[in-house]
């Protein structure tokens, strides 16, 4: 008999609520959950693809061990015995720094991975930790940390009360938010314009978001810092600065004024491609709007000045009086796991970077990790401290990071590689052992990061739709068992006891003598559910273990998270300064010295013949989504978008050769009037034609790997983020 299940989609940052209909062990339909308090029935094609993912014959369901160059199925005990036999002696001989860890984007969508991987980091005790964060978002996290005191204190457009929204390098019509969780952006933008609001989009391509906006400004790739500094300069120059209530909560206003003094729009126009009068007009419009916000996303982060761009976005929000103001750029207040709701409000330790540096390039650590673009050189450069083993967690850097071919060669030269993954993909094909995770429909779900980035506060939970196969561990259990091996506890460890020890240590740090009572109150939860209950109860809306009887607990959130209930709405964003701040001064730091020093390096550059940018597609998020039939069908998506005039001038037909300073490829040409002359675009995450990849659907239309054109030595020096956009290329017929 058909049943309906409530489910939170784990496939992108929109985090939409789903209604999954099943009959026995089969999914028969997936639709948006109409009663979801956050997404209100909205659904994009990725949500429907959960059925394909669950049923994918290529998805791994048992561990694999490589024998004589081929993967063979193994039991879980056999797989862990192989890890013990090969990894532990290597680590003893060469030290913990010889083992690296790479964490991929999907880990952010699974509480088992996001909450337990930090324990794996501690057990490894290695300086060589890498993640997808240095491919697309670390500049924003760093600027937020320096300005507001925490890496995830990121201001978000309050779109439902906004009158003027300036978007740079973002495409929320496709992504439904990136570092801004806003399902059904299309509907919210339409409502904003219907009430008289105005949306201006800055992008080298007339993206889907730009096409639905009031105005599109075609910026020169890499010119964001010049444009933003020109707007900030105008605000000072024309007396448009109005801090409002923030005046008593900011430091460094005069230093910021001096830093942007040389960026008059008349001086920046040629370098960014936006006329001086247009820059000044945008500044005036932002200052005059009743409620305005500036939002910069991946296009602003993936350039040489990603951190400077991210800082300038929020500097402008402050200067126009729109930071932490209804209808402006505001801070979410998450129900759980948010460091900026914990501890003493209004001040803190702030953030620190550069506590260590990479062995070869000397790249600084940021947020506990090194740039993923130095991973290959740490593996293939001999000498003391060389990485000889790698653990990947839902990570595919061969396709997702610059220098993919070099990464593949480096992986092949490792002494040992372990992957926690659901596919044999371009990266995991090099592994010696693969430990699979669960299908999302076999796992519980609670978003840890995205409520900290949501346009509205909420609390939701969804349980598994199906039971996992007997004997299949949950991912948090796999990680704890791996931690036990690394800590010398052997193979016969009691995973539940490890979890009990870990939660007791967490509780004792804040509860002291009350620890036994708190642990008793967390019964009968285990694993991630116990962590979620703890975080909810001590969070800003929590019951504080009985001191606030009406407050949140996991039991209450679970009860409200059904097809009929759809979670708990915690209301619109509200002003949080100074309470949200965790800077040592207790102020918003408008002039971080490291950012001002890098701003001094910003200047106009000669325009290359062609600049290469990336792009997103609604039916594509990560490289593994290309193996899902419902998303893979339709027109070919890995194409080179070229302005028709450029294509005609170059004599391009069906294919073009694209050459950069470090590589070349041949891509299918798609003429598009949405592209600015002199700019071409390829999407990320393709190139599924490599030997050993076991992705049947993806291999039918493999596409090309954009990252083969990108230099792994090019990065934002402050955050370590890779330069993925505005890369100089040559285009010729193929």
PDB file of C-alpha atoms in Angstrom, residues 309-560:
ATOM      1  CA  UNK A 309      35.655  41.138  -3.249  1.00  0.00           C
ATOM      2  CA  UNK A 310      33.856  39.427  -0.383  1.00  0.00           C
ATOM      3  CA  UNK A 311      34.915  42.149   2.048  1.00  0.00           C
ATOM      4  CA  UNK A 312      33.861  44.949  -0.313  1.00  0.00           C
ATOM      5  CA  UNK A 313      30.369  43.450  -0.640  1.00  0.00           C
ATOM      6  CA  UNK A 314      29.786  43.751   3.095  1.00  0.00           C
ATOM      7  CA  UNK A 315      31.634  47.050   3.399  1.00  0.00           C
ATOM      8  CA  UNK A 316      29.063  48.491   0.970  1.00  0.00           C
ATOM      9  CA  UNK A 317      26.241  46.905   2.981  1.00  0.00           C
ATOM     10  CA  UNK A 318      27.612  48.667   6.078  1.00  0.00           C
ATOM     11  CA  UNK A 319      28.201  52.021   4.367  1.00  0.00           C
ATOM     12  CA  UNK A 320      24.624  52.159   3.052  1.00  0.00           C
ATOM     13  CA  UNK A 321      23.193  51.321   6.478  1.00  0.00           C
ATOM     14  CA  UNK A 322      21.826  48.012   5.208  1.00  0.00           C
ATOM     15  CA  UNK A 323      23.841  45.524   7.229  1.00  0.00           C
ATOM     16  CA  UNK A 324      21.816  43.781   9.947  1.00  0.00           C
ATOM     17  CA  UNK A 325      18.693  45.665   8.950  1.00  0.00           C
ATOM     18  CA  UNK A 326      15.323  44.355   7.804  1.00  0.00           C
ATOM     19  CA  UNK A 327      15.309  44.156   4.031  1.00  0.00           C
ATOM     20  CA  UNK A 328      19.099  44.416   3.926  1.00  0.00           C
ATOM     21  CA  UNK A 329      21.871  41.882   4.549  1.00  0.00           C
ATOM     22  CA  UNK A 330      21.111  40.014   7.775  1.00  0.00           C
ATOM     23  CA  UNK A 331      22.399  37.124   9.879  1.00  0.00           C
ATOM     24  CA  UNK A 332      20.466  33.913  10.375  1.00  0.00           C
ATOM     25  CA  UNK A 333      20.006  32.532  13.875  1.00  0.00           C
ATOM     26  CA  UNK A 334      20.242  28.778  13.490  1.00  0.00           C
ATOM     27  CA  UNK A 335      18.546  26.458  15.956  1.00  0.00           C
ATOM     28  CA  UNK A 336      21.629  24.260  16.378  1.00  0.00           C
ATOM     29  CA  UNK A 337      25.368  23.939  15.686  1.00  0.00           C
ATOM     30  CA  UNK A 338      25.933  27.701  15.176  1.00  0.00           C
ATOM     31  CA  UNK A 339      29.018  28.978  17.005  1.00  0.00           C
ATOM     32  CA  UNK A 340      27.763  32.554  16.746  1.00  0.00           C
ATOM     33  CA  UNK A 341      24.826  31.671  19.027  1.00  0.00           C
ATOM     34  CA  UNK A 342      27.046  30.057  21.652  1.00  0.00           C
ATOM     35  CA  UNK A 343      29.335  31.430  24.329  1.00  0.00           C
ATOM     36  CA  UNK A 344      29.322  35.026  25.479  1.00  0.00           C
ATOM     37  CA  UNK A 345      27.446  37.182  22.938  1.00  0.00           C
ATOM     38  CA  UNK A 346      29.006  40.288  21.455  1.00  0.00           C
ATOM     39  CA  UNK A 347      32.707  39.404  21.506  1.00  0.00           C
ATOM     40  CA  UNK A 348      35.075  36.478  21.147  1.00  0.00           C
ATOM     41  CA  UNK A 349      38.434  35.266  19.902  1.00  0.00           C
ATOM     42  CA  UNK A 350      37.829  36.105  16.260  1.00  0.00           C
ATOM     43  CA  UNK A 351      39.590  34.004  13.628  1.00  0.00           C
ATOM     44  CA  UNK A 352      43.232  33.165  13.067  1.00  0.00           C
ATOM     45  CA  UNK A 353      44.914  32.060   9.840  1.00  0.00           C
ATOM     46  CA  UNK A 354      48.392  30.904   8.924  1.00  0.00           C
ATOM     47  CA  UNK A 355      48.951  28.708  11.974  1.00  0.00           C
ATOM     48  CA  UNK A 356      50.905  26.480   9.623  1.00  0.00           C
ATOM     49  CA  UNK A 357      51.950  26.547   5.978  1.00  0.00           C
ATOM     50  CA  UNK A 358      52.086  23.944   3.260  1.00  0.00           C
ATOM     51  CA  UNK A 359      55.410  22.176   2.839  1.00  0.00           C
ATOM     52  CA  UNK A 360      56.055  22.987  -0.841  1.00  0.00           C
ATOM     53  CA  UNK A 361      54.418  26.328  -1.675  1.00  0.00           C
ATOM     54  CA  UNK A 362      54.157  27.770   1.815  1.00  0.00           C
ATOM     55  CA  UNK A 363      50.413  28.411   1.398  1.00  0.00           C
ATOM     56  CA  UNK A 364      48.807  29.432   4.694  1.00  0.00           C
ATOM     57  CA  UNK A 365      46.237  27.388   6.575  1.00  0.00           C
ATOM     58  CA  UNK A 366      42.764  28.927   6.658  1.00  0.00           C
ATOM     59  CA  UNK A 367      39.881  27.524   8.729  1.00  0.00           C
ATOM     60  CA  UNK A 368      41.954  24.466   9.585  1.00  0.00           C
ATOM     61  CA  UNK A 369      42.783  23.488   6.024  1.00  0.00           C
ATOM     62  CA  UNK A 370      45.241  24.102   3.219  1.00  0.00           C
ATOM     63  CA  UNK A 371      44.275  25.025  -0.351  1.00  0.00           C
ATOM     64  CA  UNK A 372      43.204  21.968  -2.303  1.00  0.00           C
ATOM     65  CA  UNK A 373      45.343  23.259  -5.169  1.00  0.00           C
ATOM     66  CA  UNK A 374      48.507  22.353  -3.228  1.00  0.00           C
ATOM     67  CA  UNK A 375      47.411  18.758  -2.652  1.00  0.00           C
ATOM     68  CA  UNK A 376      49.076  17.365  -5.790  1.00  0.00           C
ATOM     69  CA  UNK A 377      52.446  18.980  -5.059  1.00  0.00           C
ATOM     70  CA  UNK A 378      52.343  17.686  -1.494  1.00  0.00           C
ATOM     71  CA  UNK A 379      51.939  14.169  -2.937  1.00  0.00           C
ATOM     72  CA  UNK A 380      54.354  14.298  -5.872  1.00  0.00           C
ATOM     73  CA  UNK A 381      57.222  16.376  -4.404  1.00  0.00           C
ATOM     74  CA  UNK A 382      59.762  14.125  -2.629  1.00  0.00           C
ATOM     75  CA  UNK A 383      61.279  15.027   0.694  1.00  0.00           C
ATOM     76  CA  UNK A 384      60.536  14.995   4.422  1.00  0.00           C
ATOM     77  CA  UNK A 385      56.821  15.379   5.083  1.00  0.00           C
ATOM     78  CA  UNK A 386      55.736  14.118   1.659  1.00  0.00           C
ATOM     79  CA  UNK A 387      52.135  12.887   1.566  1.00  0.00           C
ATOM     80  CA  UNK A 388      52.206   9.156   0.904  1.00  0.00           C
ATOM     81  CA  UNK A 389      48.608   8.212   1.729  1.00  0.00           C
ATOM     82  CA  UNK A 390      45.258   9.898   1.193  1.00  0.00           C
ATOM     83  CA  UNK A 391      41.776   9.499   2.636  1.00  0.00           C
ATOM     84  CA  UNK A 392      38.947  11.028   0.606  1.00  0.00           C
ATOM     85  CA  UNK A 393      35.461  11.638   1.958  1.00  0.00           C
ATOM     86  CA  UNK A 394      32.918  12.206  -0.833  1.00  0.00           C
ATOM     87  CA  UNK A 395      35.638  14.066  -2.722  1.00  0.00           C
ATOM     88  CA  UNK A 396      36.454  14.060  -6.438  1.00  0.00           C
ATOM     89  CA  UNK A 397      39.320  16.556  -6.906  1.00  0.00           C
ATOM     90  CA  UNK A 398      40.417  15.011 -10.216  1.00  0.00           C
ATOM     91  CA  UNK A 399      37.346  16.671 -11.734  1.00  0.00           C
ATOM     92  CA  UNK A 400      36.636  19.449  -9.265  1.00  0.00           C
ATOM     93  CA  UNK A 401      40.060  21.006  -8.699  1.00  0.00           C
ATOM     94  CA  UNK A 402      42.523  22.766 -11.031  1.00  0.00           C
ATOM     95  CA  UNK A 403      45.306  20.583 -12.317  1.00  0.00           C
ATOM     96  CA  UNK A 404      43.133  17.465 -12.460  1.00  0.00           C
ATOM     97  CA  UNK A 405      45.535  15.470 -14.647  1.00  0.00           C
ATOM     98  CA  UNK A 406      48.382  16.182 -12.208  1.00  0.00           C
ATOM     99  CA  UNK A 407      46.212  15.142  -9.266  1.00  0.00           C
ATOM    100  CA  UNK A 408      45.402  11.862 -11.030  1.00  0.00           C
ATOM    101  CA  UNK A 409      49.096  11.130 -11.595  1.00  0.00           C
ATOM    102  CA  UNK A 410      49.871  11.967  -7.977  1.00  0.00           C
ATOM    103  CA  UNK A 411      47.130   9.667  -6.717  1.00  0.00           C
ATOM    104  CA  UNK A 412      48.530   6.833  -8.776  1.00  0.00           C
ATOM    105  CA  UNK A 413      51.894   7.320  -7.061  1.00  0.00           C
ATOM    106  CA  UNK A 414      50.566   7.059  -3.499  1.00  0.00           C
ATOM    107  CA  UNK A 415      51.477   4.149  -1.263  1.00  0.00           C
ATOM    108  CA  UNK A 416      47.886   3.844  -0.056  1.00  0.00           C
ATOM    109  CA  UNK A 417      44.522   5.492  -0.716  1.00  0.00           C
ATOM    110  CA  UNK A 418      41.212   5.030   1.106  1.00  0.00           C
ATOM    111  CA  UNK A 419      37.943   6.513  -0.133  1.00  0.00           C
ATOM    112  CA  UNK A 420      34.612   6.881   1.633  1.00  0.00           C
ATOM    113  CA  UNK A 421      32.368   7.211  -1.399  1.00  0.00           C
ATOM    114  CA  UNK A 422      29.331   5.799  -3.183  1.00  0.00           C
ATOM    115  CA  UNK A 423      30.933   5.593  -6.642  1.00  0.00           C
ATOM    116  CA  UNK A 424      34.044   4.479  -8.487  1.00  0.00           C
ATOM    117  CA  UNK A 425      34.672   7.879 -10.038  1.00  0.00           C
ATOM    118  CA  UNK A 426      37.579   9.809 -11.513  1.00  0.00           C
ATOM    119  CA  UNK A 427      39.264  10.065  -8.100  1.00  0.00           C
ATOM    120  CA  UNK A 428      38.228   6.888  -6.267  1.00  0.00           C
ATOM    121  CA  UNK A 429      39.340   4.683  -9.186  1.00  0.00           C
ATOM    122  CA  UNK A 430      42.831   5.233  -7.740  1.00  0.00           C
ATOM    123  CA  UNK A 431      41.859   3.989  -4.253  1.00  0.00           C
ATOM    124  CA  UNK A 432      43.055   0.769  -2.672  1.00  0.00           C
ATOM    125  CA  UNK A 433      39.952   0.489  -0.485  1.00  0.00           C
ATOM    126  CA  UNK A 434      36.519   2.082  -0.965  1.00  0.00           C
ATOM    127  CA  UNK A 435      33.995   2.151   1.882  1.00  0.00           C
ATOM    128  CA  UNK A 436      30.493   3.019   0.621  1.00  0.00           C
ATOM    129  CA  UNK A 437      27.975   5.236   2.345  1.00  0.00           C
ATOM    130  CA  UNK A 438      24.222   4.923   2.479  1.00  0.00           C
ATOM    131  CA  UNK A 439      21.690   6.119  -0.028  1.00  0.00           C
ATOM    132  CA  UNK A 440      20.186   9.410   1.208  1.00  0.00           C
ATOM    133  CA  UNK A 441      16.853   7.599   1.427  1.00  0.00           C
ATOM    134  CA  UNK A 442      18.420   5.143   3.905  1.00  0.00           C
ATOM    135  CA  UNK A 443      19.780   7.874   6.162  1.00  0.00           C
ATOM    136  CA  UNK A 444      18.396  10.479   8.547  1.00  0.00           C
ATOM    137  CA  UNK A 445      18.809  14.147   7.661  1.00  0.00           C
ATOM    138  CA  UNK A 446      19.346  17.322   9.648  1.00  0.00           C
ATOM    139  CA  UNK A 447      21.041  20.302   8.080  1.00  0.00           C
ATOM    140  CA  UNK A 448      23.995  21.514  10.144  1.00  0.00           C
ATOM    141  CA  UNK A 449      25.424  24.325   7.994  1.00  0.00           C
ATOM    142  CA  UNK A 450      22.560  25.609   5.872  1.00  0.00           C
ATOM    143  CA  UNK A 451      20.245  26.943   8.603  1.00  0.00           C
ATOM    144  CA  UNK A 452      23.167  29.270   9.365  1.00  0.00           C
ATOM    145  CA  UNK A 453      22.804  30.582   5.798  1.00  0.00           C
ATOM    146  CA  UNK A 454      19.015  30.494   5.406  1.00  0.00           C
ATOM    147  CA  UNK A 455      16.852  33.443   4.408  1.00  0.00           C
ATOM    148  CA  UNK A 456      14.420  32.454   7.192  1.00  0.00           C
ATOM    149  CA  UNK A 457      14.988  30.649  10.501  1.00  0.00           C
ATOM    150  CA  UNK A 458      13.613  27.137  10.827  1.00  0.00           C
ATOM    151  CA  UNK A 459      14.191  23.682  12.326  1.00  0.00           C
ATOM    152  CA  UNK A 460      13.479  20.474  10.378  1.00  0.00           C
ATOM    153  CA  UNK A 461      14.413  16.803  10.547  1.00  0.00           C
ATOM    154  CA  UNK A 462      13.749  13.810   8.336  1.00  0.00           C
ATOM    155  CA  UNK A 463      14.298  10.163   9.070  1.00  0.00           C
ATOM    156  CA  UNK A 464      15.241   7.377   6.655  1.00  0.00           C
ATOM    157  CA  UNK A 465      12.651   6.292   4.118  1.00  0.00           C
ATOM    158  CA  UNK A 466      14.103   2.772   3.789  1.00  0.00           C
ATOM    159  CA  UNK A 467      16.140   0.525   6.060  1.00  0.00           C
ATOM    160  CA  UNK A 468      19.734  -0.048   5.040  1.00  0.00           C
ATOM    161  CA  UNK A 469      20.778  -3.562   4.063  1.00  0.00           C
ATOM    162  CA  UNK A 470      21.545  -5.766   7.084  1.00  0.00           C
ATOM    163  CA  UNK A 471      25.126  -5.381   8.267  1.00  0.00           C
ATOM    164  CA  UNK A 472      25.643  -2.017   6.549  1.00  0.00           C
ATOM    165  CA  UNK A 473      27.028   0.553   8.987  1.00  0.00           C
ATOM    166  CA  UNK A 474      25.984   4.172   9.011  1.00  0.00           C
ATOM    167  CA  UNK A 475      28.673   6.597   7.934  1.00  0.00           C
ATOM    168  CA  UNK A 476      29.261   7.959  11.436  1.00  0.00           C
ATOM    169  CA  UNK A 477      29.936   4.398  12.592  1.00  0.00           C
ATOM    170  CA  UNK A 478      32.409   3.894   9.749  1.00  0.00           C
ATOM    171  CA  UNK A 479      34.240   7.084  10.702  1.00  0.00           C
ATOM    172  CA  UNK A 480      34.385   6.174  14.396  1.00  0.00           C
ATOM    173  CA  UNK A 481      35.733   2.738  13.549  1.00  0.00           C
ATOM    174  CA  UNK A 482      38.404   4.352  11.392  1.00  0.00           C
ATOM    175  CA  UNK A 483      39.242   6.760  14.222  1.00  0.00           C
ATOM    176  CA  UNK A 484      39.674   3.786  16.554  1.00  0.00           C
ATOM    177  CA  UNK A 485      42.179   2.209  14.165  1.00  0.00           C
ATOM    178  CA  UNK A 486      44.176   5.437  13.935  1.00  0.00           C
ATOM    179  CA  UNK A 487      44.173   5.779  17.726  1.00  0.00           C
ATOM    180  CA  UNK A 488      45.558   2.255  18.146  1.00  0.00           C
ATOM    181  CA  UNK A 489      42.406   0.627  19.520  1.00  0.00           C
ATOM    182  CA  UNK A 490      42.422  -2.154  16.952  1.00  0.00           C
ATOM    183  CA  UNK A 491      39.702  -3.785  14.875  1.00  0.00           C
ATOM    184  CA  UNK A 492      37.422  -5.210  17.556  1.00  0.00           C
ATOM    185  CA  UNK A 493      36.273  -1.866  18.878  1.00  0.00           C
ATOM    186  CA  UNK A 494      32.799  -1.176  20.280  1.00  0.00           C
ATOM    187  CA  UNK A 495      31.664   1.738  18.110  1.00  0.00           C
ATOM    188  CA  UNK A 496      28.801   2.597  20.422  1.00  0.00           C
ATOM    189  CA  UNK A 497      31.194   2.900  23.340  1.00  0.00           C
ATOM    190  CA  UNK A 498      33.369   5.251  21.276  1.00  0.00           C
ATOM    191  CA  UNK A 499      30.345   7.419  20.593  1.00  0.00           C
ATOM    192  CA  UNK A 500      29.405   7.435  24.276  1.00  0.00           C
ATOM    193  CA  UNK A 501      32.924   8.550  25.203  1.00  0.00           C
ATOM    194  CA  UNK A 502      32.891  11.320  22.610  1.00  0.00           C
ATOM    195  CA  UNK A 503      29.521  12.748  23.634  1.00  0.00           C
ATOM    196  CA  UNK A 504      30.488  12.626  27.306  1.00  0.00           C
ATOM    197  CA  UNK A 505      33.640  14.643  26.544  1.00  0.00           C
ATOM    198  CA  UNK A 506      31.557  17.181  24.574  1.00  0.00           C
ATOM    199  CA  UNK A 507      29.042  17.576  27.389  1.00  0.00           C
ATOM    200  CA  UNK A 508      31.618  17.741  30.169  1.00  0.00           C
ATOM    201  CA  UNK A 509      33.212  20.822  28.583  1.00  0.00           C
ATOM    202  CA  UNK A 510      30.150  22.926  29.363  1.00  0.00           C
ATOM    203  CA  UNK A 511      28.162  20.936  31.932  1.00  0.00           C
ATOM    204  CA  UNK A 512      30.873  20.003  34.439  1.00  0.00           C
ATOM    205  CA  UNK A 513      29.339  18.257  37.433  1.00  0.00           C
ATOM    206  CA  UNK A 514      25.954  18.239  35.694  1.00  0.00           C
ATOM    207  CA  UNK A 515      27.267  15.931  32.957  1.00  0.00           C
ATOM    208  CA  UNK A 516      25.513  12.753  34.214  1.00  0.00           C
ATOM    209  CA  UNK A 517      22.154  14.532  34.342  1.00  0.00           C
ATOM    210  CA  UNK A 518      22.597  15.977  30.842  1.00  0.00           C
ATOM    211  CA  UNK A 519      23.610  12.601  29.418  1.00  0.00           C
ATOM    212  CA  UNK A 520      20.589  11.008  31.030  1.00  0.00           C
ATOM    213  CA  UNK A 521      18.346  13.650  29.430  1.00  0.00           C
ATOM    214  CA  UNK A 522      19.786  12.784  26.017  1.00  0.00           C
ATOM    215  CA  UNK A 523      18.572   9.200  26.257  1.00  0.00           C
ATOM    216  CA  UNK A 524      17.598   7.249  24.220  1.00  0.00           C
ATOM    217  CA  UNK A 525      19.271   8.986  21.282  1.00  0.00           C
ATOM    218  CA  UNK A 526      22.542   7.670  19.853  1.00  0.00           C
ATOM    219  CA  UNK A 527      24.919   8.820  17.148  1.00  0.00           C
ATOM    220  CA  UNK A 528      23.961  11.953  15.182  1.00  0.00           C
ATOM    221  CA  UNK A 529      20.525  12.101  16.799  1.00  0.00           C
ATOM    222  CA  UNK A 530      22.111  12.535  20.207  1.00  0.00           C
ATOM    223  CA  UNK A 531      24.331  15.332  18.871  1.00  0.00           C
ATOM    224  CA  UNK A 532      21.330  17.023  17.253  1.00  0.00           C
ATOM    225  CA  UNK A 533      19.275  16.812  20.447  1.00  0.00           C
ATOM    226  CA  UNK A 534      22.162  18.251  22.472  1.00  0.00           C
ATOM    227  CA  UNK A 535      22.700  21.129  20.038  1.00  0.00           C
ATOM    228  CA  UNK A 536      19.002  21.935  19.774  1.00  0.00           C
ATOM    229  CA  UNK A 537      18.535  21.974  23.531  1.00  0.00           C
ATOM    230  CA  UNK A 538      21.470  24.294  24.236  1.00  0.00           C
ATOM    231  CA  UNK A 539      20.743  26.446  21.171  1.00  0.00           C
ATOM    232  CA  UNK A 540      18.980  29.835  21.092  1.00  0.00           C
ATOM    233  CA  UNK A 541      15.517  28.285  20.887  1.00  0.00           C
ATOM    234  CA  UNK A 542      16.249  25.218  23.032  1.00  0.00           C
ATOM    235  CA  UNK A 543      14.610  23.970  26.220  1.00  0.00           C
ATOM    236  CA  UNK A 544      17.965  24.337  28.058  1.00  0.00           C
ATOM    237  CA  UNK A 545      17.353  20.907  29.573  1.00  0.00           C
ATOM    238  CA  UNK A 546      14.110  21.873  31.250  1.00  0.00           C
ATOM    239  CA  UNK A 547      14.831  25.498  32.117  1.00  0.00           C
ATOM    240  CA  UNK A 548      12.688  26.614  29.161  1.00  0.00           C
ATOM    241  CA  UNK A 549       9.932  23.983  28.907  1.00  0.00           C
ATOM    242  CA  UNK A 550       8.545  25.388  25.656  1.00  0.00           C
ATOM    243  CA  UNK A 551      11.942  25.256  23.959  1.00  0.00           C
ATOM    244  CA  UNK A 552      13.138  22.950  21.217  1.00  0.00           C
ATOM    245  CA  UNK A 553      14.230  19.344  21.565  1.00  0.00           C
ATOM    246  CA  UNK A 554      14.817  16.755  18.878  1.00  0.00           C
ATOM    247  CA  UNK A 555      11.583  15.030  19.880  1.00  0.00           C
ATOM    248  CA  UNK A 556       9.628  18.239  19.224  1.00  0.00           C
ATOM    249  CA  UNK A 557      11.329  18.878  15.890  1.00  0.00           C
ATOM    250  CA  UNK A 558      10.765  15.278  14.829  1.00  0.00           C
ATOM    251  CA  UNK A 559       7.097  15.452  15.751  1.00  0.00           C
ATOM    252  CA  UNK A 560       6.665  18.609  13.682  1.00  0.00           C
TER     253      UNK A 560
END
